[in-house]
Amino acid sequence: MAKDTQRGSAVVNVLKSDSLVSVGKEYLELGIDTLFESGALKDIPLANTIVGIFDATGSFRDQLLVNKLLRFISQLSEISQEERIAMAEKLNEDDKFSGRTGAAVIEILDRMESEKKPEYAAKFFAAYARSEISFEELRRILVALERVPSFDLEKLENFSKSTINESRQMDESLLLAFVNAGLGKNNGGWDGGAIVPTSLCETFVRVGICVV
């Protein structure tokens, strides 16, 4: 069985911490970007731990990753410590994350091109922690989140509720982006069909878009 990396183990410990709730609220109230740019993160113990994990004074990539992780954990602070601990244990029981939950979370966040996407990802992990979605749904939603352009996310809710006629009026590139992410499909109509939302799209919007 694969083992979590040192960074991964540290991330899991942060996710399980009883300090995450209060710290998460502080991030949200003061603004992560402000805290990050001012250097005030070093005065917040849990945040300072994360900065230390990634040596954020080093590479630009690590600085971006720290920012993403802070956004991720600040959103996860909305669920209880018990739920977060249960979530980590559940993830470790699944083959995809077995023994390397923290490393897998780092890899997922590192691939995201937008700072906003980690907040969506946290919503999906929280839904998994509450058993609102299955592990398979979580995996597929995270793949969809990675593939869909960040600037198209705000249009996803309207697409999920669109009629066939409304869908046909939408920009072709937008629809193809949703299809590529597994959030849209051709309905197979006799006249060439139309791009309609998939069930994954409906789950994506219900769990994440409407509440972010």
PDB file of C-alpha atoms in Angstrom:
ATOM      1  CA  MET A   1       0.000   0.000   0.000  1.00  0.00           C
ATOM      2  CA  ALA A   2       1.284   3.445  -0.911  1.00  0.00           C
ATOM      3  CA  LYS A   3       2.149   5.720   1.962  1.00  0.00           C
ATOM      4  CA  ASP A   4       1.346   9.402   2.280  1.00  0.00           C
ATOM      5  CA  THR A   5       4.195  11.778   1.627  1.00  0.00           C
ATOM      6  CA  GLN A   6       5.520  13.951   4.456  1.00  0.00           C
ATOM      7  CA  ARG A   7       3.627  16.898   2.988  1.00  0.00           C
ATOM      8  CA  GLY A   8       0.527  14.768   2.556  1.00  0.00           C
ATOM      9  CA  SER A   9       0.565  13.592   6.165  1.00  0.00           C
ATOM     10  CA  ALA A  10       0.924  17.183   7.338  1.00  0.00           C
ATOM     11  CA  VAL A  11      -2.046  18.251   5.211  1.00  0.00           C
ATOM     12  CA  VAL A  12      -4.199  15.470   6.685  1.00  0.00           C
ATOM     13  CA  ASN A  13      -3.250  16.603  10.189  1.00  0.00           C
ATOM     14  CA  VAL A  14      -4.320  20.148   9.312  1.00  0.00           C
ATOM     15  CA  LEU A  15      -7.642  18.911   7.929  1.00  0.00           C
ATOM     16  CA  LYS A  16      -8.309  17.007  11.146  1.00  0.00           C
ATOM     17  CA  SER A  17      -7.283  19.874  13.442  1.00  0.00           C
ATOM     18  CA  ASP A  18      -9.787  21.277  15.931  1.00  0.00           C
ATOM     19  CA  SER A  19      -8.344  24.736  15.185  1.00  0.00           C
ATOM     20  CA  LEU A  20      -9.485  24.708  11.576  1.00  0.00           C
ATOM     21  CA  VAL A  21     -12.944  26.146  12.203  1.00  0.00           C
ATOM     22  CA  SER A  22     -11.797  29.335  13.935  1.00  0.00           C
ATOM     23  CA  VAL A  23      -8.872  29.804  11.578  1.00  0.00           C
ATOM     24  CA  GLY A  24     -11.083  29.267   8.540  1.00  0.00           C
ATOM     25  CA  LYS A  25     -13.387  32.043   9.675  1.00  0.00           C
ATOM     26  CA  GLU A  26     -10.406  34.362  10.079  1.00  0.00           C
ATOM     27  CA  TYR A  27      -9.289  33.648   6.522  1.00  0.00           C
ATOM     28  CA  LEU A  28     -12.748  34.417   5.185  1.00  0.00           C
ATOM     29  CA  GLU A  29     -13.202  37.612   7.205  1.00  0.00           C
ATOM     30  CA  LEU A  30      -9.786  39.145   6.491  1.00  0.00           C
ATOM     31  CA  GLY A  31      -9.311  37.783   2.990  1.00  0.00           C
ATOM     32  CA  ILE A  32      -6.758  35.140   2.068  1.00  0.00           C
ATOM     33  CA  ASP A  33      -5.042  37.319  -0.526  1.00  0.00           C
ATOM     34  CA  THR A  34      -4.580  40.126   2.011  1.00  0.00           C
ATOM     35  CA  LEU A  35      -3.168  37.768   4.619  1.00  0.00           C
ATOM     36  CA  PHE A  36      -0.892  36.117   2.097  1.00  0.00           C
ATOM     37  CA  GLU A  37       0.499  39.316   0.585  1.00  0.00           C
ATOM     38  CA  SER A  38       1.017  41.073   3.914  1.00  0.00           C
ATOM     39  CA  GLY A  39       2.881  38.166   5.457  1.00  0.00           C
ATOM     40  CA  ALA A  40       0.345  38.029   8.298  1.00  0.00           C
ATOM     41  CA  LEU A  41      -0.091  34.287   7.799  1.00  0.00           C
ATOM     42  CA  LYS A  42       2.965  33.654   9.968  1.00  0.00           C
ATOM     43  CA  ASP A  43       0.981  35.018  12.928  1.00  0.00           C
ATOM     44  CA  ILE A  44      -1.749  32.386  12.484  1.00  0.00           C
ATOM     45  CA  PRO A  45      -0.333  29.098  13.840  1.00  0.00           C
ATOM     46  CA  LEU A  46      -2.207  26.683  11.583  1.00  0.00           C
ATOM     47  CA  ALA A  47      -1.622  28.811   8.497  1.00  0.00           C
ATOM     48  CA  ASN A  48       2.043  29.134   9.396  1.00  0.00           C
ATOM     49  CA  THR A  49       2.197  25.339   9.512  1.00  0.00           C
ATOM     50  CA  ILE A  50       0.905  25.139   5.949  1.00  0.00           C
ATOM     51  CA  VAL A  51       3.341  27.775   4.754  1.00  0.00           C
ATOM     52  CA  GLY A  52       6.128  25.794   6.384  1.00  0.00           C
ATOM     53  CA  ILE A  53       5.008  22.537   4.767  1.00  0.00           C
ATOM     54  CA  PHE A  54       5.464  23.982   1.298  1.00  0.00           C
ATOM     55  CA  ASP A  55       8.317  26.394   1.942  1.00  0.00           C
ATOM     56  CA  ALA A  56       6.181  29.111   0.362  1.00  0.00           C
ATOM     57  CA  THR A  57       9.101  31.518   0.364  1.00  0.00           C
ATOM     58  CA  GLY A  58      10.630  29.305  -2.323  1.00  0.00           C
ATOM     59  CA  SER A  59       9.138  28.547  -5.733  1.00  0.00           C
ATOM     60  CA  PHE A  60       6.261  30.492  -7.250  1.00  0.00           C
ATOM     61  CA  ARG A  61       4.473  27.181  -7.794  1.00  0.00           C
ATOM     62  CA  ASP A  62       4.612  26.421  -4.080  1.00  0.00           C
ATOM     63  CA  GLN A  63       3.250  29.875  -3.282  1.00  0.00           C
ATOM     64  CA  LEU A  64       0.304  29.221  -5.592  1.00  0.00           C
ATOM     65  CA  LEU A  65      -0.228  25.816  -4.018  1.00  0.00           C
ATOM     66  CA  VAL A  66      -0.268  27.305  -0.511  1.00  0.00           C
ATOM     67  CA  ASN A  67      -2.869  29.836  -1.642  1.00  0.00           C
ATOM     68  CA  LYS A  68      -5.014  27.050  -3.107  1.00  0.00           C
ATOM     69  CA  LEU A  69      -4.696  24.927   0.019  1.00  0.00           C
ATOM     70  CA  LEU A  70      -5.638  27.857   2.262  1.00  0.00           C
ATOM     71  CA  ARG A  71      -8.752  28.450   0.171  1.00  0.00           C
ATOM     72  CA  PHE A  72      -9.552  24.749   0.318  1.00  0.00           C
ATOM     73  CA  ILE A  73      -9.257  24.416   4.090  1.00  0.00           C
ATOM     74  CA  SER A  74     -11.024  27.713   4.780  1.00  0.00           C
ATOM     75  CA  GLN A  75     -14.064  26.366   2.930  1.00  0.00           C
ATOM     76  CA  LEU A  76     -13.797  22.992   4.675  1.00  0.00           C
ATOM     77  CA  SER A  77     -13.846  24.787   8.025  1.00  0.00           C
ATOM     78  CA  GLU A  78     -17.619  24.972   7.595  1.00  0.00           C
ATOM     79  CA  ILE A  79     -17.948  21.311   8.550  1.00  0.00           C
ATOM     80  CA  SER A  80     -17.225  19.927  11.999  1.00  0.00           C
ATOM     81  CA  GLN A  81     -13.963  18.348  13.109  1.00  0.00           C
ATOM     82  CA  GLU A  82     -15.757  15.014  13.515  1.00  0.00           C
ATOM     83  CA  GLU A  83     -16.947  15.148   9.911  1.00  0.00           C
ATOM     84  CA  ARG A  84     -13.478  16.073   8.662  1.00  0.00           C
ATOM     85  CA  ILE A  85     -11.848  13.213  10.574  1.00  0.00           C
ATOM     86  CA  ALA A  86     -14.473  10.799   9.259  1.00  0.00           C
ATOM     87  CA  MET A  87     -13.905  12.112   5.739  1.00  0.00           C
ATOM     88  CA  ALA A  88     -10.147  11.491   5.911  1.00  0.00           C
ATOM     89  CA  GLU A  89     -10.735   7.980   7.224  1.00  0.00           C
ATOM     90  CA  LYS A  90     -13.299   7.242   4.508  1.00  0.00           C
ATOM     91  CA  LEU A  91     -10.942   8.472   1.801  1.00  0.00           C
ATOM     92  CA  ASN A  92      -8.146   6.266   3.114  1.00  0.00           C
ATOM     93  CA  GLU A  93     -10.440   3.257   2.767  1.00  0.00           C
ATOM     94  CA  ASP A  94     -10.960   3.849  -0.969  1.00  0.00           C
ATOM     95  CA  ASP A  95      -8.435   2.477  -3.468  1.00  0.00           C
ATOM     96  CA  LYS A  96      -7.817   5.800  -5.213  1.00  0.00           C
ATOM     97  CA  PHE A  97      -6.775   7.567  -1.992  1.00  0.00           C
ATOM     98  CA  SER A  98      -5.706   4.545   0.047  1.00  0.00           C
ATOM     99  CA  GLY A  99      -2.940   5.538   2.435  1.00  0.00           C
ATOM    100  CA  ARG A 100      -2.235   8.808   0.616  1.00  0.00           C
ATOM    101  CA  THR A 101      -5.192  11.115   1.147  1.00  0.00           C
ATOM    102  CA  GLY A 102      -3.071  14.197   1.786  1.00  0.00           C
ATOM    103  CA  ALA A 103      -0.848  13.617  -1.244  1.00  0.00           C
ATOM    104  CA  ALA A 104      -3.926  13.085  -3.430  1.00  0.00           C
ATOM    105  CA  VAL A 105      -5.465  16.354  -2.224  1.00  0.00           C
ATOM    106  CA  ILE A 106      -2.212  18.186  -3.013  1.00  0.00           C
ATOM    107  CA  GLU A 107      -2.122  16.681  -6.519  1.00  0.00           C
ATOM    108  CA  ILE A 108      -5.756  17.621  -7.168  1.00  0.00           C
ATOM    109  CA  LEU A 109      -5.292  21.237  -6.063  1.00  0.00           C
ATOM    110  CA  ASP A 110      -1.987  21.579  -7.915  1.00  0.00           C
ATOM    111  CA  ARG A 111      -3.677  20.738 -11.241  1.00  0.00           C
ATOM    112  CA  MET A 112      -6.347  23.420 -10.865  1.00  0.00           C
ATOM    113  CA  GLU A 113      -5.670  26.522 -12.958  1.00  0.00           C
ATOM    114  CA  SER A 114      -7.815  28.863 -10.860  1.00  0.00           C
ATOM    115  CA  GLU A 115      -7.583  29.979  -7.236  1.00  0.00           C
ATOM    116  CA  LYS A 116     -11.379  29.764  -7.035  1.00  0.00           C
ATOM    117  CA  LYS A 117     -11.578  26.075  -7.908  1.00  0.00           C
ATOM    118  CA  PRO A 118     -10.190  24.813  -4.553  1.00  0.00           C
ATOM    119  CA  GLU A 119     -13.222  26.377  -2.847  1.00  0.00           C
ATOM    120  CA  TYR A 120     -15.510  24.381  -5.119  1.00  0.00           C
ATOM    121  CA  ALA A 121     -13.428  21.263  -4.473  1.00  0.00           C
ATOM    122  CA  ALA A 122     -13.862  21.752  -0.727  1.00  0.00           C
ATOM    123  CA  LYS A 123     -17.637  21.879  -1.177  1.00  0.00           C
ATOM    124  CA  PHE A 124     -17.511  18.541  -2.961  1.00  0.00           C
ATOM    125  CA  PHE A 125     -15.305  16.969  -0.305  1.00  0.00           C
ATOM    126  CA  ALA A 126     -17.679  18.292   2.359  1.00  0.00           C
ATOM    127  CA  ALA A 127     -20.636  16.726   0.532  1.00  0.00           C
ATOM    128  CA  TYR A 128     -18.736  13.439   0.480  1.00  0.00           C
ATOM    129  CA  ALA A 129     -18.001  13.770   4.206  1.00  0.00           C
ATOM    130  CA  ARG A 130     -21.747  14.161   4.816  1.00  0.00           C
ATOM    131  CA  SER A 131     -22.523  11.154   2.555  1.00  0.00           C
ATOM    132  CA  GLU A 132     -24.463  13.417   0.186  1.00  0.00           C
ATOM    133  CA  ILE A 133     -22.449  12.038  -2.735  1.00  0.00           C
ATOM    134  CA  SER A 134     -20.600   8.759  -3.245  1.00  0.00           C
ATOM    135  CA  PHE A 135     -16.856   8.330  -3.651  1.00  0.00           C
ATOM    136  CA  GLU A 136     -17.367   7.628  -7.359  1.00  0.00           C
ATOM    137  CA  GLU A 137     -19.370  10.836  -7.735  1.00  0.00           C
ATOM    138  CA  LEU A 138     -16.665  12.761  -5.877  1.00  0.00           C
ATOM    139  CA  ARG A 139     -13.982  11.456  -8.222  1.00  0.00           C
ATOM    140  CA  ARG A 140     -15.943  12.294 -11.361  1.00  0.00           C
ATOM    141  CA  ILE A 141     -16.950  15.746 -10.098  1.00  0.00           C
ATOM    142  CA  LEU A 142     -13.310  16.576  -9.312  1.00  0.00           C
ATOM    143  CA  VAL A 143     -12.295  15.531 -12.832  1.00  0.00           C
ATOM    144  CA  ALA A 144     -15.076  17.718 -14.247  1.00  0.00           C
ATOM    145  CA  LEU A 145     -13.958  20.638 -12.064  1.00  0.00           C
ATOM    146  CA  GLU A 146     -10.417  20.284 -13.348  1.00  0.00           C
ATOM    147  CA  ARG A 147     -11.505  20.181 -17.003  1.00  0.00           C
ATOM    148  CA  VAL A 148     -14.103  22.944 -17.162  1.00  0.00           C
ATOM    149  CA  PRO A 149     -12.583  26.421 -17.652  1.00  0.00           C
ATOM    150  CA  SER A 150     -12.905  28.517 -14.507  1.00  0.00           C
ATOM    151  CA  PHE A 151     -14.514  31.371 -16.467  1.00  0.00           C
ATOM    152  CA  ASP A 152     -17.335  29.028 -17.515  1.00  0.00           C
ATOM    153  CA  LEU A 153     -18.249  27.901 -13.986  1.00  0.00           C
ATOM    154  CA  GLU A 154     -20.627  30.806 -13.425  1.00  0.00           C
ATOM    155  CA  LYS A 155     -22.578  29.749 -16.532  1.00  0.00           C
ATOM    156  CA  LEU A 156     -23.020  26.172 -15.413  1.00  0.00           C
ATOM    157  CA  GLU A 157     -26.103  26.740 -13.269  1.00  0.00           C
ATOM    158  CA  ASN A 158     -28.052  28.294 -16.161  1.00  0.00           C
ATOM    159  CA  PHE A 159     -26.973  25.445 -18.434  1.00  0.00           C
ATOM    160  CA  SER A 160     -28.145  22.856 -15.896  1.00  0.00           C
ATOM    161  CA  LYS A 161     -31.643  24.368 -16.000  1.00  0.00           C
ATOM    162  CA  SER A 162     -31.794  25.129 -19.737  1.00  0.00           C
ATOM    163  CA  THR A 163     -34.393  23.776 -22.135  1.00  0.00           C
ATOM    164  CA  ILE A 164     -33.358  22.246 -25.457  1.00  0.00           C
ATOM    165  CA  ASN A 165     -34.231  25.471 -27.280  1.00  0.00           C
ATOM    166  CA  GLU A 166     -32.249  27.528 -24.775  1.00  0.00           C
ATOM    167  CA  SER A 167     -29.272  25.189 -25.086  1.00  0.00           C
ATOM    168  CA  ARG A 168     -29.266  25.609 -28.862  1.00  0.00           C
ATOM    169  CA  GLN A 169     -28.853  29.352 -28.389  1.00  0.00           C
ATOM    170  CA  MET A 170     -25.750  28.962 -26.227  1.00  0.00           C
ATOM    171  CA  ASP A 171     -22.212  29.487 -27.462  1.00  0.00           C
ATOM    172  CA  GLU A 172     -20.825  26.375 -29.161  1.00  0.00           C
ATOM    173  CA  SER A 173     -17.452  26.633 -27.415  1.00  0.00           C
ATOM    174  CA  LEU A 174     -19.174  26.827 -24.031  1.00  0.00           C
ATOM    175  CA  LEU A 175     -21.235  23.715 -24.745  1.00  0.00           C
ATOM    176  CA  LEU A 176     -18.198  21.796 -25.997  1.00  0.00           C
ATOM    177  CA  ALA A 177     -16.342  22.727 -22.801  1.00  0.00           C
ATOM    178  CA  PHE A 178     -19.179  21.233 -20.752  1.00  0.00           C
ATOM    179  CA  VAL A 179     -19.188  18.092 -22.910  1.00  0.00           C
ATOM    180  CA  ASN A 180     -15.410  17.724 -22.485  1.00  0.00           C
ATOM    181  CA  ALA A 181     -15.862  17.920 -18.708  1.00  0.00           C
ATOM    182  CA  GLY A 182     -18.589  15.263 -18.706  1.00  0.00           C
ATOM    183  CA  LEU A 183     -21.205  17.842 -17.748  1.00  0.00           C
ATOM    184  CA  GLY A 184     -23.024  17.905 -21.081  1.00  0.00           C
ATOM    185  CA  LYS A 185     -24.057  15.354 -23.727  1.00  0.00           C
ATOM    186  CA  ASN A 186     -25.907  15.193 -27.034  1.00  0.00           C
ATOM    187  CA  ASN A 187     -29.488  14.052 -26.517  1.00  0.00           C
ATOM    188  CA  GLY A 188     -29.458  12.133 -29.803  1.00  0.00           C
ATOM    189  CA  GLY A 189     -32.332  14.004 -31.393  1.00  0.00           C
ATOM    190  CA  TRP A 190     -33.298  13.135 -34.984  1.00  0.00           C
ATOM    191  CA  ASP A 191     -32.394  16.640 -36.149  1.00  0.00           C
ATOM    192  CA  GLY A 192     -28.829  16.447 -34.895  1.00  0.00           C
ATOM    193  CA  GLY A 193     -29.763  16.751 -31.272  1.00  0.00           C
ATOM    194  CA  ALA A 194     -28.865  19.313 -28.673  1.00  0.00           C
ATOM    195  CA  ILE A 195     -26.378  19.482 -25.814  1.00  0.00           C
ATOM    196  CA  VAL A 196     -28.165  18.822 -22.532  1.00  0.00           C
ATOM    197  CA  PRO A 197     -26.919  18.538 -18.924  1.00  0.00           C
ATOM    198  CA  THR A 198     -25.782  15.177 -17.602  1.00  0.00           C
ATOM    199  CA  SER A 199     -26.766  13.845 -14.201  1.00  0.00           C
ATOM    200  CA  LEU A 200     -23.216  14.674 -13.094  1.00  0.00           C
ATOM    201  CA  CYS A 201     -23.859  18.299 -14.062  1.00  0.00           C
ATOM    202  CA  GLU A 202     -26.980  18.402 -11.906  1.00  0.00           C
ATOM    203  CA  THR A 203     -25.046  16.960  -8.960  1.00  0.00           C
ATOM    204  CA  PHE A 204     -22.170  19.402  -9.569  1.00  0.00           C
ATOM    205  CA  VAL A 205     -24.534  22.383  -9.442  1.00  0.00           C
ATOM    206  CA  ARG A 206     -26.574  21.110  -6.513  1.00  0.00           C
ATOM    207  CA  VAL A 207     -23.537  20.453  -4.337  1.00  0.00           C
ATOM    208  CA  GLY A 208     -21.235  23.277  -5.362  1.00  0.00           C
ATOM    209  CA  ILE A 209     -22.352  26.033  -7.687  1.00  0.00           C
ATOM    210  CA  CYS A 210     -25.501  27.135  -5.885  1.00  0.00           C
ATOM    211  CA  VAL A 211     -23.748  27.570  -2.561  1.00  0.00           C
ATOM    212  CA  VAL A 212     -20.343  28.978  -3.486  1.00  0.00           C
TER     213      VAL A 212
END
